[in-house]
XYZ file of N, CA and C in Angstrom:
819
model
N -20.005 -19.138 -61.524
C -18.805 -19.965 -61.383
C -19.135 -21.417 -61.676
N -18.280 -22.088 -62.452
C -18.472 -23.482 -62.782
C -17.557 -24.360 -61.933
N -17.756 -25.658 -62.015
C -16.876 -26.624 -61.378
C -16.339 -27.546 -62.485
N -15.035 -27.775 -62.513
C -14.465 -28.661 -63.507
C -13.759 -29.832 -62.796
N -13.670 -30.937 -63.492
C -13.001 -32.112 -62.940
C -11.508 -32.049 -63.250
N -10.707 -32.028 -62.195
C -9.273 -31.943 -62.327
C -8.583 -33.147 -61.678
N -7.585 -33.698 -62.339
C -6.763 -34.743 -61.680
C -5.831 -34.064 -60.684
N -6.014 -34.341 -59.407
C -5.222 -33.680 -58.381
C -4.713 -34.729 -57.359
N -3.633 -34.377 -56.703
C -3.109 -35.253 -55.689
C -4.045 -35.246 -54.484
N -4.347 -36.395 -53.917
C -5.156 -36.431 -52.695
C -4.425 -35.707 -51.589
N -5.159 -35.011 -50.743
C -4.550 -34.236 -49.667
C -3.693 -35.101 -48.747
N -4.116 -36.369 -48.535
C -3.360 -37.214 -47.620
C -2.125 -37.837 -48.261
N -1.917 -37.577 -49.566
C -0.726 -38.123 -50.255
C 0.354 -37.078 -50.474
N 0.051 -35.831 -50.192
C 1.008 -34.741 -50.442
C 2.282 -34.932 -49.665
N 2.166 -35.191 -48.376
C 3.342 -35.318 -47.513
C 4.217 -36.503 -47.910
N 3.593 -37.535 -48.476
C 4.327 -38.715 -48.903
C 5.017 -38.560 -50.243
N 4.763 -37.409 -50.902
C 5.379 -37.126 -52.193
C 5.145 -38.264 -53.203
N 3.946 -38.797 -53.170
C 3.561 -39.837 -54.114
C 3.145 -39.164 -55.426
N 4.020 -39.196 -56.442
C 3.755 -38.462 -57.686
C 2.751 -39.157 -58.595
N 2.458 -40.425 -58.348
C 1.558 -41.171 -59.215
C 0.095 -41.119 -58.749
N -0.095 -40.939 -57.457
C -1.452 -40.968 -56.912
C -2.228 -39.690 -57.291
N -3.480 -39.863 -57.714
C -4.324 -38.707 -57.996
C -5.783 -39.114 -57.870
N -6.636 -38.127 -57.795
C -8.061 -38.342 -57.767
C -8.749 -37.209 -58.507
N -9.881 -37.503 -59.141
C -10.610 -36.463 -59.851
C -11.370 -35.606 -58.849
N -11.128 -34.315 -58.908
C -11.652 -33.366 -57.914
C -12.436 -32.255 -58.598
N -13.591 -31.917 -58.069
C -14.344 -30.756 -58.537
C -13.663 -29.489 -58.059
N -13.365 -28.580 -59.005
C -12.615 -27.396 -58.630
C -13.282 -26.157 -59.218
N -13.312 -25.040 -58.485
C -13.941 -23.804 -58.999
C -13.206 -23.281 -60.231
N -13.984 -22.784 -61.182
C -13.411 -22.292 -62.442
C -14.330 -21.254 -63.037
N -13.779 -20.150 -63.499
C -14.540 -19.107 -64.175
C -14.184 -19.139 -65.669
N -15.130 -19.537 -66.513
C -14.881 -19.611 -67.938
C -14.620 -18.207 -68.490
N -13.553 -18.018 -69.286
C -13.249 -16.712 -69.852
C -14.422 -16.068 -70.586
N -15.200 -16.870 -71.335
C -16.301 -16.251 -72.062
C -17.417 -15.753 -71.144
N -17.555 -16.401 -69.976
C -18.544 -15.924 -69.000
C -18.032 -14.650 -68.327
N -16.732 -14.563 -68.138
C -16.149 -13.333 -67.553
C -16.398 -12.163 -68.484
N -16.127 -12.387 -69.805
C -16.360 -11.320 -70.783
C -17.841 -10.964 -70.871
N -18.703 -11.978 -70.785
C -20.131 -11.710 -70.814
C -20.528 -10.793 -69.653
N -20.016 -11.072 -68.473
C -20.321 -10.268 -67.296
C -19.773 -8.831 -67.466
N -18.531 -8.710 -67.930
C -17.912 -7.394 -68.054
C -18.639 -6.518 -69.064
N -19.033 -7.122 -70.180
C -19.678 -6.356 -71.258
C -21.166 -6.091 -71.003
N -21.839 -7.109 -70.517
C -23.306 -7.007 -70.363
C -23.771 -6.418 -69.035
N -22.995 -6.709 -67.986
C -23.391 -6.221 -66.657
C -22.615 -4.944 -66.243
N -21.292 -5.001 -66.470
C -20.469 -3.867 -66.070
C -20.393 -2.779 -67.163
N -20.880 -3.113 -68.358
C -20.901 -2.158 -69.470
C -19.530 -1.688 -69.947
N -18.524 -2.566 -69.743
C -17.195 -2.259 -70.280
C -17.273 -2.384 -71.798
N -16.667 -1.438 -72.488
C -16.644 -1.532 -73.954
C -15.341 -0.887 -74.469
N -14.612 -1.604 -75.318
C -13.391 -1.062 -75.885
C -13.759 -0.304 -77.171
N -13.351 0.955 -77.289
C -13.690 1.707 -78.500
C -13.210 1.002 -79.786
N -14.069 0.955 -80.764
C -13.747 0.265 -82.018
C -12.543 0.900 -82.695
N -12.394 2.202 -82.535
C -11.253 2.893 -83.154
C -9.932 2.413 -82.540
N -9.940 2.147 -81.240
C -8.714 1.680 -80.565
C -8.372 0.282 -81.048
N -9.389 -0.575 -81.197
C -9.161 -1.925 -81.657
C -8.599 -1.935 -83.081
N -9.197 -1.133 -83.939
C -8.756 -1.035 -85.328
C -7.303 -0.568 -85.422
N -6.999 0.456 -84.654
C -5.631 1.000 -84.617
C -4.647 -0.039 -84.115
N -5.041 -0.814 -83.109
C -4.191 -1.875 -82.548
C -3.779 -2.859 -83.647
N -4.772 -3.336 -84.425
C -4.470 -4.325 -85.465
C -3.692 -3.691 -86.608
N -4.058 -2.486 -87.027
C -3.349 -1.840 -88.132
C -1.904 -1.590 -87.790
N -1.627 -1.142 -86.584
C -0.256 -0.886 -86.161
C 0.539 -2.183 -86.089
N -0.079 -3.226 -85.511
C 0.629 -4.496 -85.358
C 0.946 -5.127 -86.725
N 0.012 -5.011 -87.671
C 0.246 -5.597 -88.992
C 1.173 -4.717 -89.826
N 1.104 -3.422 -89.615
C 2.032 -2.527 -90.335
C 3.461 -2.795 -89.911
N 3.652 -3.127 -88.634
C 4.978 -3.447 -88.130
C 5.368 -4.886 -88.375
N 4.466 -5.615 -89.072
C 4.698 -7.005 -89.445
C 5.019 -7.898 -88.274
N 4.242 -7.721 -87.209
C 4.332 -8.636 -86.059
C 3.867 -10.012 -86.557
N 4.674 -11.074 -86.395
C 4.310 -12.400 -86.926
C 2.939 -12.887 -86.512
N 2.564 -12.706 -85.212
C 1.279 -13.183 -84.720
C 0.141 -12.425 -85.372
N 0.367 -11.138 -85.676
C -0.707 -10.302 -86.232
C -0.892 -10.580 -87.705
N 0.185 -10.730 -88.461
C 0.050 -10.971 -89.906
C -0.484 -12.353 -90.203
N -0.238 -13.310 -89.297
C -0.710 -14.690 -89.526
C -2.121 -14.903 -89.033
N -2.590 -14.043 -88.153
C -3.916 -14.214 -87.563
C -5.009 -13.920 -88.610
N -6.091 -14.712 -88.545
C -7.236 -14.499 -89.411
C -8.245 -13.555 -88.778
N -7.943 -13.058 -87.605
C -8.854 -12.138 -86.923
C -9.008 -10.863 -87.726
N -10.208 -10.278 -87.655
C -10.438 -9.012 -88.340
C -9.945 -7.862 -87.470
N -9.965 -6.679 -88.015
C -9.496 -5.515 -87.271
C -10.527 -5.061 -86.243
N -11.624 -5.799 -86.111
C -12.606 -5.495 -85.075
C -12.584 -6.495 -83.930
N -11.725 -7.537 -84.018
C -11.616 -8.502 -82.914
C -10.886 -7.876 -81.740
N -11.535 -7.838 -80.614
C -10.956 -7.251 -79.411
C -9.855 -8.140 -78.855
N -8.654 -7.642 -78.652
C -7.541 -8.472 -78.168
C -7.661 -8.829 -76.685
N -7.357 -10.092 -76.386
C -7.356 -10.597 -75.026
C -5.974 -11.053 -74.626
N -5.736 -11.058 -73.352
C -4.454 -11.562 -72.839
C -4.670 -12.656 -71.794
N -3.741 -13.600 -71.767
C -3.725 -14.643 -70.732
C -2.489 -14.373 -69.877
N -2.729 -14.354 -68.593
C -1.646 -13.976 -67.668
C -1.537 -15.031 -66.562
N -0.380 -15.620 -66.459
C -0.154 -16.619 -65.409
C 0.793 -16.111 -64.363
N 0.519 -16.481 -63.110
C 1.384 -16.015 -62.036
C 1.357 -17.022 -60.885
N 2.354 -16.925 -60.070
C 2.453 -17.804 -58.906
C 2.908 -16.992 -57.699
N 2.493 -17.413 -56.535
C 2.878 -16.715 -55.282
C 3.091 -17.748 -54.188
N 4.009 -17.437 -53.309
C 4.278 -18.299 -52.164
C 3.932 -17.536 -50.896
N 3.098 -18.153 -50.091
C 2.677 -17.554 -48.817
C 3.479 -18.211 -47.695
N 4.154 -17.395 -46.932
C 4.938 -17.884 -45.794
C 4.081 -17.730 -44.544
N 3.775 -18.849 -43.932
C 2.909 -18.848 -42.737
C 3.731 -18.964 -41.461
N 3.074 -19.082 -40.353
C 3.762 -19.175 -39.063
C 4.652 -20.406 -39.022
N 5.704 -20.310 -38.268
C 6.631 -21.415 -38.018
C 7.324 -21.898 -39.306
N 7.405 -21.011 -40.301
C 8.157 -21.325 -41.503
C 7.430 -22.111 -42.571
N 6.204 -22.516 -42.314
C 5.430 -23.274 -43.317
C 5.155 -22.387 -44.535
N 5.176 -23.000 -45.725
C 4.956 -22.275 -46.975
C 3.856 -22.941 -47.806
N 3.154 -22.126 -48.580
C 2.177 -22.686 -49.509
C 2.266 -21.893 -50.808
N 2.488 -22.592 -51.924
C 2.597 -21.946 -53.225
C 1.284 -22.111 -54.000
N 0.856 -21.020 -54.626
C -0.383 -20.998 -55.388
C -0.064 -20.559 -56.825
N -0.674 -21.257 -57.781
C -0.565 -20.881 -59.186
C -1.940 -20.438 -59.683
N -1.964 -19.345 -60.438
C -3.246 -18.827 -60.922
C -3.134 -18.379 -62.378
N -4.268 -18.430 -63.073
C -4.327 -17.957 -64.437
C -5.394 -16.865 -64.496
N -5.053 -15.783 -65.181
C -5.948 -14.623 -65.284
C -6.235 -14.302 -66.736
N -7.321 -13.546 -66.936
C -7.708 -13.029 -68.227
C -7.702 -11.514 -68.146
N -7.265 -10.863 -69.245
C -7.355 -9.405 -69.280
C -7.691 -8.916 -70.686
N -8.310 -7.758 -70.757
C -8.553 -7.060 -72.008
C -7.373 -6.162 -72.281
N -6.638 -6.455 -73.333
C -5.352 -5.782 -73.620
C -5.507 -4.249 -73.685
N -6.595 -3.768 -74.245
C -6.738 -2.340 -74.451
C -7.556 -1.634 -73.355
N -7.914 -2.381 -72.333
C -8.625 -1.755 -71.197
C -7.672 -1.649 -70.008
N -7.341 -0.431 -69.667
C -6.337 -0.196 -68.624
C -6.880 0.775 -67.595
N -7.526 0.260 -66.583
C -8.048 1.124 -65.504
C -6.915 1.690 -64.695
N -7.242 2.665 -63.855
C -6.221 3.316 -63.042
C -5.471 2.316 -62.172
N -6.187 1.328 -61.626
C -5.563 0.295 -60.808
C -5.339 -0.954 -61.639
N -4.093 -1.394 -61.763
C -3.791 -2.576 -62.555
C -4.513 -3.794 -61.993
N -4.674 -3.834 -60.688
C -5.356 -4.979 -60.060
C -6.779 -5.154 -60.567
N -7.396 -4.077 -60.987
C -8.783 -4.147 -61.484
C -8.865 -4.583 -62.930
N -7.715 -4.841 -63.556
C -7.686 -5.234 -64.978
C -7.406 -6.718 -65.178
N -7.228 -7.461 -64.080
C -6.922 -8.866 -64.164
C -8.078 -9.642 -63.571
N -8.597 -10.617 -64.303
C -9.776 -11.370 -63.857
C -9.418 -12.839 -63.696
N -9.540 -13.290 -62.479
C -9.110 -14.642 -62.142
C -9.974 -15.704 -62.852
N -9.311 -16.647 -63.485
C -9.972 -17.779 -64.129
C -9.928 -18.991 -63.201
N -8.737 -19.259 -62.648
C -8.602 -20.413 -61.773
C -7.326 -20.260 -60.929
N -7.363 -20.753 -59.708
C -6.200 -20.780 -58.829
C -6.186 -22.078 -58.061
N -5.002 -22.625 -57.882
C -4.892 -23.879 -57.126
C -3.508 -24.024 -56.485
N -3.425 -24.753 -55.406
C -2.123 -24.942 -54.721
C -1.235 -25.875 -55.523
N 0.040 -25.490 -55.576
C 1.001 -26.272 -56.356
C 1.131 -27.715 -55.868
N 1.044 -27.915 -54.555
C 1.292 -29.252 -54.034
C 0.120 -30.224 -54.343
N -0.988 -29.702 -54.880
C -2.094 -30.563 -55.270
C -2.053 -30.921 -56.751
N -1.143 -30.315 -57.489
C -1.059 -30.556 -58.935
C -0.531 -31.986 -59.192
N -1.202 -32.677 -60.076
C -0.768 -33.996 -60.509
C 0.102 -33.856 -61.766
N 1.426 -33.697 -61.492
C 2.392 -33.479 -62.596
C 1.889 -32.342 -63.473
N 1.959 -32.520 -64.800
C 1.482 -31.472 -65.711
C -0.009 -31.667 -66.085
N -0.592 -32.764 -65.642
C -1.932 -33.129 -66.095
C -2.978 -32.141 -65.562
N -2.816 -31.672 -64.335
C -3.807 -30.759 -63.751
C -3.891 -29.456 -64.551
N -2.735 -28.868 -64.826
C -2.708 -27.624 -65.544
C -3.153 -27.793 -66.982
N -2.857 -28.929 -67.566
C -3.313 -29.193 -68.945
C -4.832 -29.190 -69.054
N -5.516 -29.762 -68.051
C -6.968 -29.766 -68.046
C -7.539 -28.354 -67.911
N -6.861 -27.541 -67.100
C -7.291 -26.153 -66.937
C -7.158 -25.389 -68.275
N -6.029 -25.588 -68.954
C -5.797 -24.917 -70.216
C -6.712 -25.449 -71.316
N -7.050 -26.720 -71.260
C -7.987 -27.291 -72.197
C -9.368 -26.629 -72.086
N -9.794 -26.448 -70.860
C -11.075 -25.782 -70.630
C -11.018 -24.309 -71.054
N -9.900 -23.666 -70.754
C -9.747 -22.265 -71.128
C -9.731 -22.099 -72.647
N -9.094 -23.039 -73.348
C -9.056 -23.016 -74.806
C -10.455 -23.137 -75.394
N -11.225 -24.063 -74.868
C -12.609 -24.256 -75.314
C -13.427 -22.967 -75.133
N -13.264 -22.343 -73.999
C -14.008 -21.108 -73.699
C -13.557 -19.945 -74.575
N -12.260 -19.791 -74.743
C -11.729 -18.698 -75.553
C -12.135 -18.839 -77.017
N -12.217 -20.058 -77.529
C -12.630 -20.269 -78.913
C -14.034 -19.724 -79.161
N -14.911 -19.810 -78.166
C -16.294 -19.346 -78.328
C -16.332 -17.825 -78.458
N -15.336 -17.148 -77.880
C -15.318 -15.684 -77.959
C -14.939 -15.208 -79.327
N -14.300 -16.028 -80.121
C -13.865 -15.607 -81.446
C -15.056 -15.234 -82.318
N -16.164 -15.992 -82.166
C -17.367 -15.749 -82.953
C -18.496 -15.133 -82.115
N -18.212 -14.823 -80.846
C -19.220 -14.245 -79.944
C -20.440 -15.158 -79.803
N -20.226 -16.488 -79.748
C -21.335 -17.411 -79.592
C -21.069 -18.341 -78.384
N -22.094 -18.478 -77.551
C -21.957 -19.434 -76.462
C -21.775 -20.861 -77.042
N -20.927 -21.673 -76.440
C -20.655 -23.036 -76.938
C -21.926 -23.862 -77.027
N -22.010 -24.680 -78.065
C -23.178 -25.582 -78.218
C -22.862 -26.966 -77.699
N -21.565 -27.243 -77.499
C -21.145 -28.504 -76.872
C -20.063 -28.189 -75.848
N -19.847 -29.138 -74.943
C -18.833 -28.946 -73.935
C -17.441 -29.271 -74.440
N -16.479 -29.265 -73.543
C -15.078 -29.579 -73.924
C -15.001 -30.962 -74.528
N -14.340 -31.046 -75.681
C -14.186 -32.328 -76.353
C -15.467 -32.904 -76.903
N -16.483 -32.066 -77.116
C -17.763 -32.520 -77.670
C -18.714 -33.080 -76.644
N -18.419 -32.940 -75.366
C -19.293 -33.474 -74.323
C -20.585 -32.667 -74.255
N -21.544 -33.209 -73.568
C -22.844 -32.525 -73.442
C -22.759 -31.431 -72.406
N -23.379 -30.308 -72.711
C -23.404 -29.181 -71.784
C -24.359 -29.477 -70.630
N -24.068 -28.947 -69.446
C -25.033 -29.062 -68.352
C -26.292 -28.227 -68.683
N -27.415 -28.525 -68.079
C -28.688 -27.853 -68.392
C -28.630 -26.333 -68.401
N -27.958 -25.731 -67.396
C -27.956 -24.269 -67.302
C -27.152 -23.613 -68.438
N -26.197 -24.356 -69.026
C -25.454 -23.839 -70.185
C -26.136 -24.149 -71.494
N -26.930 -25.213 -71.522
C -27.684 -25.538 -72.744
C -28.660 -24.409 -73.083
N -29.157 -23.723 -72.057
C -30.098 -22.622 -72.297
C -29.433 -21.444 -73.029
N -28.113 -21.342 -72.902
C -27.370 -20.257 -73.533
C -26.778 -20.651 -74.873
N -26.714 -21.938 -75.167
C -26.012 -22.458 -76.351
C -26.408 -21.757 -77.640
N -25.389 -21.301 -78.376
C -25.610 -20.653 -79.661
C -25.977 -19.200 -79.604
N -26.309 -18.688 -78.423
C -26.668 -17.281 -78.291
C -25.446 -16.385 -78.236
N -25.657 -15.085 -78.431
C -24.571 -14.125 -78.399
C -24.006 -13.977 -76.965
N -22.711 -13.869 -76.857
C -22.081 -13.680 -75.548
C -22.205 -12.232 -75.116
N -21.840 -11.319 -76.008
C -21.977 -9.899 -75.695
C -23.109 -9.300 -76.502
N -23.887 -8.436 -75.862
C -25.034 -7.820 -76.535
C -24.616 -6.864 -77.640
N -23.401 -6.309 -77.537
C -22.954 -5.355 -78.552
C -22.333 -6.051 -79.766
N -22.265 -7.390 -79.739
C -21.748 -8.147 -80.867
C -20.239 -8.182 -80.981
N -19.532 -7.823 -79.929
C -18.071 -7.817 -79.975
C -17.506 -9.254 -80.024
N -16.492 -9.426 -80.866
C -15.780 -10.724 -80.980
C -14.365 -10.503 -80.419
N -13.725 -11.582 -80.023
C -12.444 -11.481 -79.317
C -11.458 -12.532 -79.817
N -10.187 -12.274 -79.588
C -9.147 -13.248 -79.901
C -7.953 -13.028 -78.976
N -7.248 -14.118 -78.660
C -6.089 -14.029 -77.769
C -4.879 -13.513 -78.573
N -4.255 -12.462 -78.052
C -3.058 -11.900 -78.718
C -1.856 -11.857 -77.819
N -2.023 -12.112 -76.545
C -0.894 -12.056 -75.604
C -0.928 -13.241 -74.664
N 0.247 -13.719 -74.337
C 0.376 -14.626 -73.189
C 1.552 -14.076 -72.366
N 1.266 -13.855 -71.114
C 2.263 -13.210 -70.254
C 2.428 -14.006 -68.964
N 3.566 -13.861 -68.351
C 3.814 -14.523 -67.088
C 5.267 -14.561 -66.771
N 5.604 -14.929 -65.554
C 6.999 -15.013 -65.156
C 7.588 -16.344 -65.604
N 8.877 -16.517 -65.352
C 9.556 -17.700 -65.822
C 8.983 -18.983 -65.220
N 8.616 -18.916 -63.968
C 8.042 -20.099 -63.308
C 6.750 -20.550 -64.012
N 5.911 -19.585 -64.398
C 4.682 -19.907 -65.076
C 4.946 -20.523 -66.457
N 5.877 -19.928 -67.199
C 6.185 -20.438 -68.525
C 6.768 -21.848 -68.480
N 7.580 -22.125 -67.477
C 8.119 -23.462 -67.331
C 7.024 -24.470 -66.999
N 6.013 -24.017 -66.271
C 4.922 -24.908 -65.926
C 4.089 -25.302 -67.132
N 3.746 -24.310 -67.991
C 2.843 -24.607 -69.086
C 3.545 -25.219 -70.280
N 4.815 -24.819 -70.513
C 5.531 -25.384 -71.666
C 6.469 -26.512 -71.260
N 6.680 -26.658 -69.976
C 7.518 -27.760 -69.454
C 8.943 -27.763 -70.061
N 9.564 -26.592 -70.036
C 10.950 -26.501 -70.492
C 11.814 -27.468 -69.670
N 12.705 -28.206 -70.317
C 13.518 -29.158 -69.582
C 14.684 -28.548 -68.823
N 15.094 -27.322 -69.178
C 16.256 -26.752 -68.518
C 16.300 -25.259 -68.566
N 17.364 -24.706 -69.095
C 17.621 -23.293 -69.197
C 17.721 -22.648 -67.817
N 18.389 -23.350 -66.912
C 18.692 -22.724 -65.637
C 20.139 -23.025 -65.220
N 20.933 -23.534 -66.202
C 22.329 -23.866 -65.887
C 23.199 -23.422 -67.047
N 23.735 -24.365 -67.846
C 24.632 -24.013 -68.957
C 23.858 -23.468 -70.138
N 22.662 -23.996 -70.405
C 21.836 -23.441 -71.480
C 21.042 -22.283 -70.891
N 21.337 -21.091 -71.346
C 20.820 -19.900 -70.693
C 19.488 -19.402 -71.223
N 19.101 -19.867 -72.416
C 17.917 -19.286 -73.050
C 17.139 -20.329 -73.823
N 15.792 -20.234 -73.722
C 14.930 -21.151 -74.502
C 14.709 -20.612 -75.914
N 15.166 -19.396 -76.175
C 14.917 -18.703 -77.436
C 16.076 -18.841 -78.413
N 17.258 -19.161 -77.884
C 18.450 -19.226 -78.753
C 19.480 -20.136 -78.125
N 20.617 -20.412 -78.820
C 21.588 -21.351 -78.286
C 22.626 -20.750 -77.325
N 22.388 -19.581 -76.773
C 23.321 -18.962 -75.854
C 23.661 -19.897 -74.682
N 24.924 -19.901 -74.247
C 25.355 -20.799 -73.169
C 26.243 -20.034 -72.189
N 26.434 -20.617 -71.019
C 27.285 -19.980 -69.998
C 28.699 -20.573 -70.003
N 28.948 -21.563 -70.872
C 30.286 -22.150 -70.965
C 30.505 -22.643 -72.394
N 31.751 -23.103 -72.660
C 32.022 -23.652 -73.980
C 32.408 -22.630 -75.005
N 31.998 -22.837 -76.248
C 32.319 -21.970 -77.389
C 32.095 -20.491 -77.055
N 33.168 -19.673 -77.208
C 33.054 -18.250 -76.850
C 31.972 -17.539 -77.670
N 31.767 -17.954 -78.909
C 30.776 -17.296 -79.770
C 29.372 -17.519 -79.262
N 29.170 -18.527 -78.397
C 27.841 -18.814 -77.860
C 27.691 -18.318 -76.425
N 28.742 -17.682 -75.882
C 28.625 -17.186 -74.493
C 27.594 -16.045 -74.429
N 26.690 -16.130 -73.459
C 25.603 -15.164 -73.373
C 26.089 -13.732 -73.164
N 27.277 -13.555 -72.579
C 27.772 -12.214 -72.321
C 28.647 -11.679 -73.465
N 28.790 -12.445 -74.519
C 29.592 -12.029 -75.671
C 28.689 -11.255 -76.642
N 28.961 -9.968 -76.818
C 28.216 -9.178 -77.768
C 29.097 -8.653 -78.920
N 30.334 -9.102 -78.980
C 31.224 -8.631 -80.017
C 31.176 -9.516 -81.262
N 31.466 -10.802 -81.099
C 31.425 -11.698 -82.236
C 30.525 -12.897 -81.938
N 29.436 -12.630 -81.241
C 28.510 -13.698 -80.816
C 27.736 -14.256 -81.989
N 27.611 -15.576 -82.010
C 26.798 -16.217 -83.039
C 25.359 -16.437 -82.572
N 25.126 -16.398 -81.222
C 23.786 -16.678 -80.717
C 22.812 -15.531 -81.043
N 23.348 -14.303 -81.224
C 22.470 -13.155 -81.466
C 21.652 -13.325 -82.721
N 22.293 -13.868 -83.751
C 21.606 -14.036 -85.044
C 21.057 -15.465 -85.220
N 20.922 -16.203 -84.137
C 20.506 -17.587 -84.267
C 19.318 -17.935 -83.354
N 18.268 -17.143 -83.375
C 17.088 -17.530 -82.564
C 16.457 -18.779 -83.118
N 15.878 -19.595 -82.248
C 15.269 -20.826 -82.665
C 14.038 -20.544 -83.542
N 13.916 -21.278 -84.613
C 12.674 -21.221 -85.392
C 11.554 -21.944 -84.614
N 10.356 -21.849 -85.143
C 9.235 -22.533 -84.476
C 9.532 -24.031 -84.353
N 10.006 -24.629 -85.442
C 10.310 -26.064 -85.437
C 11.402 -26.387 -84.436
N 12.450 -25.561 -84.413
C 13.565 -25.780 -83.467
C 13.082 -25.640 -82.029
N 12.207 -24.667 -81.810
C 11.678 -24.488 -80.452
C 10.897 -25.715 -80.019
N 9.995 -26.224 -80.894
C 9.206 -27.387 -80.566
C 10.079 -28.594 -80.330
N 11.178 -28.673 -81.088
C 12.096 -29.818 -80.986
C 12.981 -29.734 -79.738
N 13.522 -28.553 -79.464
C 14.501 -28.407 -78.411
C 13.889 -28.049 -77.046
N 12.815 -27.260 -77.056
C 12.316 -26.708 -75.813
C 11.172 -27.472 -75.174
N 10.371 -28.190 -76.009
C 9.185 -28.833 -75.465
C 9.388 -30.335 -75.307
N 8.736 -30.957 -74.358
C 8.818 -32.394 -74.176
C 8.135 -33.136 -75.320
N 8.392 -34.425 -75.456
C 7.822 -35.197 -76.562
C 6.347 -35.491 -76.329
N 5.893 -35.526 -75.070
C 4.503 -35.825 -74.762
C 3.971 -34.873 -73.734
N 2.640 -34.799 -73.647
C 2.015 -34.022 -72.587
C 2.107 -32.523 -72.750
N 2.320 -32.066 -73.981
C 2.423 -30.619 -74.217
C 1.060 -29.984 -73.948
N 1.057 -28.818 -73.336
C -0.196 -28.191 -72.909
C -1.062 -27.757 -74.065
N -2.357 -27.636 -73.798
C -3.331 -27.229 -74.805
C -3.103 -25.837 -75.297
N -2.349 -25.035 -74.559
C -2.137 -23.648 -74.967
C -1.433 -23.573 -76.295
N -0.622 -24.595 -76.652
C 0.026 -24.619 -77.955
C -1.022 -24.555 -79.044
N -2.124 -25.280 -78.867
C -3.195 -25.276 -79.874
C -3.788 -23.892 -80.033
N -3.963 -23.178 -78.916
C -4.510 -21.832 -78.978
C -3.559 -20.933 -79.775
N -2.288 -20.992 -79.439
C -1.306 -20.132 -80.069
C -1.156 -20.438 -81.557
N -1.163 -21.709 -81.907
C -1.016 -22.084 -83.302
C -2.258 -21.622 -84.107
N -3.398 -21.627 -83.466
C -4.632 -21.257 -84.193
C -4.636 -19.778 -84.558
N -4.059 -18.921 -83.715
C -4.167 -17.496 -83.948
C -2.854 -16.807 -84.258
N -1.737 -17.463 -83.973
C -0.459 -16.831 -84.236
C 0.325 -17.696 -85.252
N 1.284 -17.139 -85.870
C 2.264 -17.889 -86.642
C 3.220 -18.294 -85.556
N 2.959 -19.152 -84.729
C 3.471 -19.320 -83.391
C 4.851 -18.831 -83.292
N 5.030 -17.637 -82.776
C 6.273 -17.697 -82.109
C 5.882 -17.545 -80.663
N 5.746 -18.709 -80.044
C 5.310 -18.734 -78.670
C 6.378 -18.101 -77.787
N 7.565 -17.932 -78.350
C 8.622 -17.364 -77.554
C 8.508 -15.849 -77.475
N 7.768 -15.254 -78.412
C 7.601 -13.826 -78.378
C 6.530 -13.472 -77.396
N 6.800 -13.735 -76.132
C 5.848 -13.465 -75.069
C 6.244 -12.176 -74.367
N 5.329 -11.627 -73.641
C 5.620 -10.442 -72.881
C 5.984 -10.863 -71.458
N 7.224 -10.688 -71.072
C 7.615 -11.090 -69.751
C 7.264 -10.009 -68.733
N 6.896 -10.436 -67.544
C 6.611 -9.466 -66.484
C 7.519 -9.740 -65.295
């Protein structure tokens, strides 16, 4: 387990709801490439090559935009990123909300679903410094996931920084002994998670969908419950429209870079859970 520097609200500032105050805090973090290294080299998990090849052939035959645009070969093992949040209700009505990001191997499905999700990082919502805390987590995850594409341990740290001594010993070496390479093909999570990482400005009132112009009032052709002569059905937002309408002008999360690198981004084509 590594420690990363995150901008977080000081514990003594939470009750005061001071949104500007923050401090750099060392926080536990499991790099995705180290998780894969452990699973493949220590636990001996291995995805059959035939299953991986079939996965890519089927996805490209069906002309899935992310699959046809990806430069990954038919031997790249697909990975998934899964975000989730939970609220713990304690005695006397006190609540604590936790946000977590997980990694999973898309084609590895053990009998227990719980055993297929590997925690990368978890932190309390009330310690998050606006969107900056989660952006740093995603930036680190992006750096780690990129190394899995070529199955090589990173030779430099995030943003070109120097690696700590214990990681310098691994630099440039193979991550998995079997030579498996990986790429991200899924991002999954509930609505709360998606709003956190993409920072959608709305879609909880009159604008009903981040994917299209459906509305809950106004022009009948745009009403979300209209399936007879609806214009919203044939008007999903293009990538450019999504970036323009759905995302803020600044502070967009690093995950966009990951998705653009491997998908013909339709970041909206996510798997909801």
